[in-house]
Short mmCIF file of C-alpha atoms in Angstrom, two decimals:
data_model
loop_
_atom_site.label_atom_id
_atom_site.label_comp_id
_atom_site.label_asym_id
_atom_site.label_seq_id
_atom_site.Cartn_x
_atom_site.Cartn_y
_atom_site.Cartn_z
CA GLN B 2 93.37 135.34 -72.92
CA PHE B 3 92.19 138.81 -73.85
CA SER B 4 92.61 138.12 -77.57
CA MET B 5 90.79 134.78 -77.37
CA GLU B 6 87.92 136.25 -75.35
CA ARG B 7 87.64 139.20 -77.76
CA ASN B 8 87.60 136.83 -80.76
CA ARG B 9 84.89 134.79 -79.07
CA GLU B 10 82.76 137.90 -78.55
CA MET B 11 83.35 139.00 -82.15
CA ALA B 12 82.34 135.58 -83.48
CA MET B 13 78.90 135.95 -81.88
CA MET B 14 78.30 139.35 -83.53
CA SER B 15 76.56 140.09 -86.80
CA ARG B 16 78.61 141.54 -89.66
CA GLU B 17 77.12 144.98 -89.00
CA GLU B 18 78.14 144.79 -85.32
CA GLN B 19 81.64 143.66 -86.27
CA ARG B 20 81.93 146.57 -88.70
CA SER B 21 80.96 148.98 -85.93
CA VAL B 22 83.81 147.63 -83.77
CA TYR B 23 86.30 148.52 -86.51
CA THR B 24 84.82 151.91 -87.47
CA ASP B 25 83.53 153.32 -84.17
CA PRO B 26 86.11 153.83 -81.37
CA ILE B 27 83.35 154.00 -78.74
CA VAL B 28 81.98 150.57 -79.73
CA ALA B 29 85.52 149.15 -79.80
CA ASP B 30 86.21 150.50 -76.32
CA GLN B 31 82.91 149.11 -75.00
CA LEU B 32 83.85 145.66 -76.34
CA ALA B 33 87.31 145.88 -74.75
CA GLN B 34 85.86 146.85 -71.38
CA ARG B 35 83.32 144.02 -71.56
CA VAL B 36 86.11 141.53 -72.32
CA LEU B 37 88.18 142.84 -69.39
CA SER B 38 85.14 142.59 -67.12
CA ASN B 39 84.53 138.97 -68.17
CA LEU B 40 88.17 138.07 -67.58
CA THR B 41 88.34 139.70 -64.15
CA THR B 42 85.09 138.05 -63.07
CA GLN B 43 86.46 134.72 -64.28
CA ARG B 44 89.69 135.23 -62.33
CA MET B 45 87.81 136.16 -59.14
CA ALA B 46 85.63 133.06 -59.46
CA GLU B 47 88.70 130.85 -59.98
CA ASN B 48 90.41 132.28 -56.89
CA ARG B 49 87.26 131.72 -54.86
CA ALA B 50 87.04 128.15 -56.17
CA ASP B 51 90.65 127.51 -55.08
CA ASP B 52 89.84 128.71 -51.53
CA LEU B 53 86.77 126.47 -51.40
CA GLY B 54 88.76 123.49 -52.65
CA PHE B 55 86.70 123.01 -55.81
CA ALA B 56 88.24 120.93 -58.59
CA VAL B 57 87.14 119.83 -62.04
CA SER B 58 88.30 116.38 -63.09
CA ASP B 59 89.46 115.46 -66.59
CA SER B 60 86.54 113.07 -66.89
CA ARG B 61 84.12 115.95 -66.16
CA ILE B 62 85.74 118.00 -68.93
CA ALA B 63 85.51 115.03 -71.30
CA ARG B 64 81.78 114.66 -70.52
CA GLU B 65 81.24 118.39 -71.11
CA ILE B 66 83.05 118.22 -74.47
CA ARG B 67 81.07 115.19 -75.63
CA SER B 68 77.81 117.00 -74.77
CA PHE B 69 78.49 119.96 -77.11
CA PRO B 70 76.06 119.79 -80.10
CA GLU B 71 78.78 121.30 -82.32
CA PHE B 72 80.94 118.21 -81.77
CA GLN B 73 78.22 115.63 -82.44
CA ASP B 74 77.22 113.74 -85.57
CA ASN B 75 73.84 112.01 -85.43
CA GLY B 76 73.81 112.39 -81.66
CA GLN B 77 77.27 110.86 -81.21
CA PHE B 78 80.54 112.60 -80.38
CA SER B 79 82.73 113.07 -83.46
CA ALA B 80 86.48 113.52 -83.02
CA TYR B 81 86.63 114.87 -86.57
CA LEU B 82 84.08 117.65 -85.82
CA PHE B 83 85.85 118.40 -82.56
CA ASP B 84 89.18 118.97 -84.33
CA TYR B 85 87.53 120.80 -87.23
CA VAL B 86 85.63 123.28 -85.04
CA LEU B 87 88.63 123.96 -82.80
CA ASN B 88 90.93 124.57 -85.76
CA ASN B 89 88.47 127.04 -87.29
CA SER B 90 88.08 128.77 -83.92
CA GLY B 91 91.82 129.18 -83.38
CA TYR B 92 91.91 127.04 -80.20
CA THR B 93 94.17 124.15 -79.33
CA GLU B 94 92.66 121.23 -77.45
CA SER B 95 94.45 122.23 -74.24
CA GLN B 96 93.31 125.86 -74.56
CA PHE B 97 89.70 124.82 -75.06
CA ALA B 98 89.87 122.42 -72.11
CA ALA B 99 91.33 125.18 -69.91
CA ILE B 100 88.56 127.59 -70.90
CA LEU B 101 85.91 124.94 -70.29
CA ARG B 102 87.42 124.12 -66.90
CA SER B 103 87.30 127.79 -65.92
CA GLN B 104 83.65 128.03 -66.98
CA VAL B 105 82.72 124.99 -64.90
CA LEU B 106 84.53 126.42 -61.86
CA ARG B 107 82.76 129.74 -62.39
CA SER B 108 79.38 128.00 -62.49
CA MET B 109 80.25 126.20 -59.25
CA VAL B 110 81.09 129.47 -57.52
CA LEU B 111 78.34 131.67 -58.95
CA GLY B 112 75.64 129.06 -59.47
CA VAL B 113 74.72 129.05 -55.79
CA VAL B 114 73.49 132.65 -55.99
CA SER B 115 71.70 132.32 -59.33
CA VAL B 116 68.90 130.04 -58.17
CA PRO B 117 65.28 131.29 -58.05
CA MET B 118 64.32 133.04 -54.81
CA ASN B 119 60.97 133.04 -53.07
CA VAL B 120 59.69 136.37 -51.74
CA PRO B 121 57.52 136.12 -48.59
CA ALA B 122 53.84 136.79 -49.18
CA PHE B 123 53.79 139.57 -46.56
CA ALA B 124 56.60 141.38 -48.43
CA THR B 125 54.70 141.16 -51.72
CA ARG B 126 51.53 142.44 -50.05
CA ALA B 127 53.40 145.30 -48.34
CA THR B 128 54.92 146.35 -51.66
CA TYR B 129 51.54 146.01 -53.37
CA ASN B 130 49.92 148.25 -50.76
CA ALA B 131 52.70 150.82 -51.02
CA ARG B 132 52.43 150.93 -54.81
CA TYR B 133 48.65 150.95 -55.24
CA ALA B 134 47.32 152.63 -52.07
CA THR B 135 45.61 156.01 -52.46
CA ARG B 136 45.59 158.99 -50.17
CA ASP B 137 42.97 161.60 -49.28
CA ILE B 138 44.48 165.07 -49.47
CA GLU B 139 43.51 168.72 -49.36
CA TYR B 140 45.68 171.44 -50.78
CA ALA B 141 45.59 175.18 -51.37
CA THR B 142 47.30 176.70 -54.42
CA ILE B 143 49.09 180.04 -54.03
CA LYS B 144 50.10 181.13 -57.53
CA TYR B 145 53.02 183.46 -58.09
CA ASP B 146 51.06 185.41 -60.70
CA ASP B 147 48.43 186.39 -58.10
CA PHE B 148 50.87 188.93 -56.63
CA LYS B 149 51.53 192.25 -58.33
CA VAL B 150 54.89 193.96 -57.97
CA ALA B 151 56.13 197.34 -59.21
CA ASN B 152 59.13 197.81 -61.48
CA PRO B 153 62.47 197.58 -59.63
CA SER B 154 64.97 200.37 -59.10
CA ASP B 155 68.49 200.21 -60.55
CA GLU B 156 69.84 199.43 -57.09
CA GLN B 157 67.45 196.51 -56.68
CA LEU B 158 68.36 195.17 -60.12
CA ARG B 159 72.09 195.43 -59.42
CA SER B 160 71.68 193.58 -56.13
CA PHE B 161 69.61 190.89 -57.86
CA TYR B 162 72.17 190.54 -60.66
CA ALA B 163 75.02 190.19 -58.16
CA GLN B 164 73.27 187.10 -56.81
CA ASN B 165 72.09 185.83 -60.22
CA PRO B 166 74.76 186.71 -62.82
CA ARG B 167 74.26 185.89 -66.50
CA ILE B 168 77.07 183.67 -67.74
CA VAL B 169 77.83 183.45 -71.45
CA PRO B 170 79.16 179.92 -72.07
CA GLU B 171 82.35 179.21 -73.96
CA PHE B 172 81.89 179.31 -77.73
CA ARG B 173 84.13 177.70 -80.30
CA THR B 174 84.52 178.16 -84.04
CA ALA B 175 85.61 175.02 -85.87
CA SER B 176 86.05 173.65 -89.37
CA TYR B 177 86.69 170.24 -90.86
CA VAL B 178 87.65 168.37 -94.01
CA LEU B 179 85.59 165.29 -94.87
CA VAL B 180 86.74 162.60 -97.29
CA PRO B 181 83.35 161.00 -97.97
CA ALA B 182 82.91 157.24 -98.36
CA ASP B 183 80.46 154.43 -97.81
CA MET B 184 82.37 152.92 -94.91
CA ALA B 185 80.48 149.63 -95.26
CA LYS B 186 82.06 149.00 -98.67
CA PRO B 187 85.70 147.84 -98.37
CA ASP B 188 86.78 149.26 -101.75
CA GLU B 189 85.39 152.73 -100.98
CA TYR B 190 86.82 152.57 -97.48
CA ASP B 191 90.34 151.79 -98.73
CA ALA B 192 90.25 154.44 -101.47
CA ALA B 193 89.00 157.12 -99.09
CA TYR B 194 91.60 156.14 -96.50
CA GLU B 195 94.43 156.70 -99.02
CA ILE B 196 93.06 160.17 -99.85
CA ALA B 197 92.62 160.97 -96.16
CA ILE B 198 96.29 160.14 -95.53
CA LYS B 199 97.29 162.64 -98.22
CA VAL B 200 94.92 165.25 -96.75
CA GLU B 201 96.42 164.71 -93.31
CA ASP B 202 99.98 165.04 -94.67
CA ASP B 203 99.16 168.34 -96.42
CA ILE B 204 97.50 169.75 -93.30
CA ILE B 205 100.52 168.78 -91.18
CA ALA B 206 102.69 170.54 -93.76
CA GLY B 207 100.77 173.74 -93.01
CA GLU B 208 98.40 174.00 -95.96
CA ASP B 209 94.99 175.67 -95.49
CA PHE B 210 92.00 173.41 -94.81
CA ALA B 211 89.93 174.85 -97.69
CA ASP B 212 92.82 174.54 -100.14
CA VAL B 213 93.56 170.97 -99.10
CA ALA B 214 89.90 169.99 -99.50
CA LYS B 215 89.77 171.53 -102.97
CA LYS B 216 93.05 169.87 -103.96
CA HIS B 217 91.83 166.37 -103.04
CA LYS B 218 88.15 166.87 -104.00
CA ALA B 219 87.09 166.50 -100.38
CA LYS B 220 84.41 168.47 -98.51
CA TYR B 221 85.35 171.55 -96.49
CA VAL B 222 82.95 172.88 -93.84
CA SER B 223 83.39 175.99 -91.70
CA LEU B 224 81.00 176.04 -88.74
CA LYS B 225 79.49 179.05 -87.03
CA PRO B 226 80.40 179.57 -83.34
CA PHE B 227 78.73 177.02 -81.03
CA SER B 228 78.71 176.05 -77.34
CA ALA B 229 79.08 172.59 -75.83
CA ASP B 230 75.36 172.44 -75.04
CA LYS B 231 74.17 173.59 -78.47
CA ARG B 232 76.06 171.71 -81.12
CA PRO B 233 75.75 172.71 -84.80
CA VAL B 234 73.10 171.13 -86.99
CA ASP B 235 75.61 169.01 -88.85
CA GLU B 236 75.66 165.22 -89.28
CA ILE B 237 79.40 165.07 -88.54
CA MET B 238 79.06 167.02 -85.28
CA THR B 239 78.02 164.19 -82.98
CA ASP B 240 78.19 164.53 -79.19
CA LYS B 241 81.53 162.73 -79.22
CA MET B 242 82.94 165.00 -81.94
CA VAL B 243 81.84 168.15 -80.11
CA ALA B 244 83.31 166.83 -76.86
CA SER B 245 86.61 166.20 -78.64
CA LEU B 246 86.67 169.72 -80.06
CA PHE B 247 86.12 171.18 -76.59
CA ASP B 248 89.13 169.20 -75.32
CA MET B 249 91.43 170.78 -77.92
CA ASP B 250 93.34 174.08 -77.80
CA GLU B 251 92.80 176.91 -80.24
CA GLY B 252 94.48 176.22 -83.60
CA MET B 253 94.83 172.48 -82.89
CA ASP B 254 93.94 169.83 -85.47
CA SER B 255 92.38 166.49 -84.61
CA GLU B 256 93.75 163.16 -85.68
CA MET B 257 92.06 161.42 -88.59
CA ILE B 258 88.63 160.34 -87.33
CA GLU B 259 86.51 157.57 -88.84
CA THR B 260 82.82 158.44 -89.02
CA LYS B 261 79.84 156.84 -90.72
CA LYS B 262 80.16 159.41 -93.51
CA GLY B 263 83.90 159.05 -94.11
CA PHE B 264 87.22 160.26 -92.73
CA VAL B 265 87.33 163.60 -90.93
CA ILE B 266 90.06 165.96 -89.75
CA ALA B 267 88.75 168.85 -87.64
CA ARG B 268 90.32 172.07 -86.36
CA VAL B 269 89.46 174.48 -83.54
CA ASP B 270 89.77 177.86 -85.28
CA LYS B 271 88.85 180.16 -82.41
CA ILE B 272 87.84 180.01 -78.74
CA ALA B 273 85.65 182.64 -77.05
CA PRO B 274 85.98 181.95 -73.28
CA ALA B 275 82.99 181.89 -70.94
CA HIS B 276 82.34 185.27 -69.28
CA THR B 277 79.83 187.22 -67.21
CA GLN B 278 77.69 189.67 -69.18
CA GLU B 279 77.86 193.35 -68.31
CA PHE B 280 74.96 194.57 -66.18
CA GLU B 281 73.90 197.26 -68.65
CA SER B 282 73.67 194.76 -71.51
CA VAL B 283 71.15 192.58 -69.64
CA LYS B 284 69.40 195.24 -67.56
CA LYS B 285 66.13 195.12 -69.50
CA ASP B 286 65.99 191.34 -69.44
CA LEU B 287 66.52 191.27 -65.67
CA VAL B 288 63.28 193.11 -64.89
CA ALA B 289 61.04 190.11 -65.60
CA ASP B 290 63.31 187.78 -63.58
CA TRP B 291 63.37 190.21 -60.64
CA LYS B 292 59.58 190.51 -60.66
CA ARG B 293 59.21 186.73 -60.76
CA ASP B 294 61.56 186.38 -57.81
CA GLU B 295 59.59 188.97 -55.81
CA GLN B 296 56.31 187.21 -56.62
CA LYS B 297 57.76 183.93 -55.31
CA LYS B 298 58.81 185.63 -52.08
CA GLN B 299 55.34 187.09 -51.51
CA ALA B 300 53.68 183.78 -52.44
CA TYR B 301 55.88 181.97 -49.93
CA VAL B 302 54.90 184.43 -47.18
CA ARG B 303 51.22 183.81 -47.97
CA ALA B 304 51.76 180.03 -48.02
CA ASN B 305 53.34 180.21 -44.56
CA GLU B 306 50.35 182.16 -43.26
CA VAL B 307 48.01 179.48 -44.62
CA LEU B 308 50.15 176.71 -43.09
CA VAL B 309 50.17 178.40 -39.67
CA ASP B 310 46.38 178.58 -39.70
CA LEU B 311 46.15 174.96 -40.89
CA ASN B 312 48.39 173.72 -38.09
CA LYS B 313 46.43 175.76 -35.57
CA ASP B 314 42.89 174.80 -36.67
CA GLY B 315 43.55 171.31 -38.09
CA LYS B 316 41.77 172.33 -41.27
CA PHE B 317 41.85 175.07 -43.88
CA SER B 318 40.27 178.21 -42.44
CA GLY B 319 37.19 179.35 -44.34
CA LYS B 320 37.06 178.85 -48.07
CA LYS B 321 40.61 179.45 -49.22
CA ALA B 322 40.89 180.31 -52.91
CA GLY B 323 42.14 177.32 -54.88
CA THR B 324 41.59 174.78 -52.06
CA LYS B 325 40.84 171.30 -53.38
CA SER B 326 40.07 167.88 -51.88
CA SER B 327 41.09 164.75 -53.77
CA ASN B 328 41.75 161.05 -53.48
CA VAL B 329 45.07 160.56 -55.30
CA SER B 330 47.26 157.71 -56.49
CA ARG B 331 51.00 157.97 -56.99
CA THR B 332 50.45 159.01 -60.60
CA SER B 333 47.21 160.97 -60.83
CA GLY B 334 44.75 163.24 -59.05
CA ALA B 335 46.87 166.34 -58.41
CA PRO B 336 49.95 168.21 -59.72
CA VAL B 337 53.08 166.04 -59.78
CA ASP B 338 54.82 168.05 -57.04
CA VAL B 339 51.80 167.56 -54.77
CA LEU B 340 51.64 163.81 -55.53
CA ASN B 341 55.30 163.35 -54.65
CA ALA B 342 54.87 165.18 -51.35
CA ALA B 343 51.61 163.33 -50.57
CA PHE B 344 53.37 159.95 -50.64
CA ASN B 345 56.74 161.05 -49.28
CA ASN B 346 55.24 162.33 -46.03
CA SER B 347 53.23 160.63 -43.30
CA VAL B 348 49.46 160.76 -42.99
CA GLU B 349 48.23 163.79 -40.99
CA THR B 350 51.22 165.85 -42.16
CA ASN B 351 50.83 169.48 -43.21
CA VAL B 352 53.54 170.86 -45.48
CA ILE B 353 54.40 173.56 -48.03
CA VAL B 354 55.21 172.13 -51.47
CA PRO B 355 57.17 174.27 -53.97
CA GLY B 356 56.11 174.05 -57.61
CA ALA B 357 57.14 175.62 -60.91
CA ASP B 358 54.37 178.27 -60.86
CA ALA B 359 52.96 178.11 -57.34
CA PHE B 360 53.37 177.03 -53.74
CA TYR B 361 50.96 174.37 -52.47
CA VAL B 362 49.90 174.03 -48.84
CA LEU B 363 49.17 170.33 -48.46
CA ARG B 364 47.21 168.41 -45.84
CA ILE B 365 47.47 164.59 -45.98
CA ALA B 366 44.16 163.54 -44.43
CA GLY B 367 44.15 159.74 -44.75
CA GLU B 368 45.10 156.61 -46.68
CA LYS B 369 43.06 153.85 -48.37
CA MET B 370 44.47 150.36 -48.94
CA PRO B 371 43.88 148.83 -52.39
CA ALA B 372 41.67 145.84 -53.13
CA VAL B 373 43.64 142.74 -54.12
CA ASP B 374 44.08 142.27 -57.86
CA THR B 375 45.37 138.73 -58.46
CA LYS B 376 47.04 139.51 -61.80
CA LYS B 377 48.83 142.53 -60.40
CA MET B 378 49.93 140.55 -57.32
CA ASP B 379 51.35 137.75 -59.49
CA ALA B 380 53.21 140.22 -61.71
CA LEU B 381 54.58 142.02 -58.67
CA SER B 382 55.71 138.75 -57.10
CA LYS B 383 57.73 137.90 -60.23
CA GLU B 384 59.19 141.40 -60.29
CA LEU B 385 60.30 141.14 -56.65
CA LYS B 386 61.84 137.71 -57.23
CA THR B 387 63.91 139.07 -60.10
CA ALA B 388 64.97 142.09 -58.06
CA SER B 389 65.94 139.89 -55.11
CA GLU B 390 68.00 137.57 -57.31
CA ARG B 391 69.77 140.55 -58.85
CA ALA B 392 70.45 142.10 -55.44
CA LEU B 393 71.88 138.81 -54.13
CA MET B 394 74.15 138.48 -57.17
CA ASP B 395 75.29 142.11 -56.78
CA ASP B 396 76.09 141.50 -53.09
CA TYR B 397 78.06 138.35 -53.91
CA ASN B 398 79.98 140.13 -56.68
CA SER B 399 80.82 142.88 -54.20
CA PHE B 400 82.13 140.21 -51.81
CA LEU B 401 84.32 138.71 -54.56
CA ILE B 402 85.66 142.14 -55.54
CA ARG B 403 86.46 142.88 -51.90
CA GLU B 404 88.07 139.53 -51.09
CA TYR B 405 89.71 138.78 -54.44
CA PRO B 406 90.64 142.13 -56.00
CA VAL B 407 91.89 141.99 -59.58
CA ARG B 408 93.99 144.80 -61.00
CA VAL B 409 94.61 145.49 -64.67
CA ASN B 410 98.05 146.74 -65.70
CA GLU B 411 96.70 149.62 -67.77
CA LYS B 412 100.14 150.53 -69.11
CA VAL B 413 100.72 147.09 -70.59
CA TYR B 414 97.10 146.79 -71.76
CA LYS B 415 97.22 150.08 -73.66
CA ARG B 416 100.60 149.29 -75.20
CA VAL B 417 99.51 145.86 -76.43
CA PHE B 418 95.80 146.20 -77.21
CA ALA B 419 94.55 149.80 -77.13
CA LYS B 420 94.45 151.66 -80.43
#
């Protein structure tokens, strides 16, 4: 079943997509997981159909077969085309009938939750109001930079560093041998593969990477130290390749890896473990961070004073520096942090909002409902219908998974199918 389903998926792919399956392990794994998902869903649907007493008669299967355009000649069913197509597809008549029967049963089980759904008008209007309503707000901005602080003492810096240590990430030094080839050309692919086998044999025998590359006219590259977050500027060093190198021990060689540029064998030459920097080596750099932290503390104290007055008086006292009044939507009219807080809190709420460079003291004064825009309402109604249908299907799939669990024997699967 797995092989037939995989072949069916492959048959619907373009040549470029098929080539990716053979040359890119990630794409091959994604295809395998999709096939397994299809098979498990099919099995769950069949088990559900058995419980419900559904059955598909032979006459129904015959009608389905006769309706396939691939099996028709001038609008009439052709036994010759039926046999011809099945033979080319690798199916027997009984196998095709079994697959078709399963698909019909699946449609019986899942079809009930795939019908269009109507969303009540009040729900559409409520969502429309929530999305397009505006709010009247006032807010005071207390910037960190408005507060001046003196240089810290060594004791203050040490205390700050104890709470905010500087970690140097793990660095690795690696090298690789590339046997270049245009992987889309079968002749080049085969020739490069033969050379790569010889390269791999020599490396296993203990020969030096650079010497092996020179011997077989391949490309040798020695990379400068790099961390997992900052990969080298190198077309071979993809995210997957870097991740693989960080899973290997020092001195370990990779297996032969197929890439878009050819065959690669990589080695982890050296590992520099992650470590905390010595205080003295970062002392000068800590001063700016300490000052910023102190400014935030003082700004927060001031913001609390403003909030206390606001809660007491019901309005901002006097003319606070940086106080603004605005009618805002969910996307414009104030800094993003203020907008998020303005719509995540109730009307007549007063709150402190932290930002990247300032604290904001926010007052949510009122709310204005939007005028009805027919085009927007229609678009929103379609969006909600789609979301409701998807949610219903997700719920029903969860029910099937819960009531008809399917388990994959990973050991057998990997032995038979996994590369």
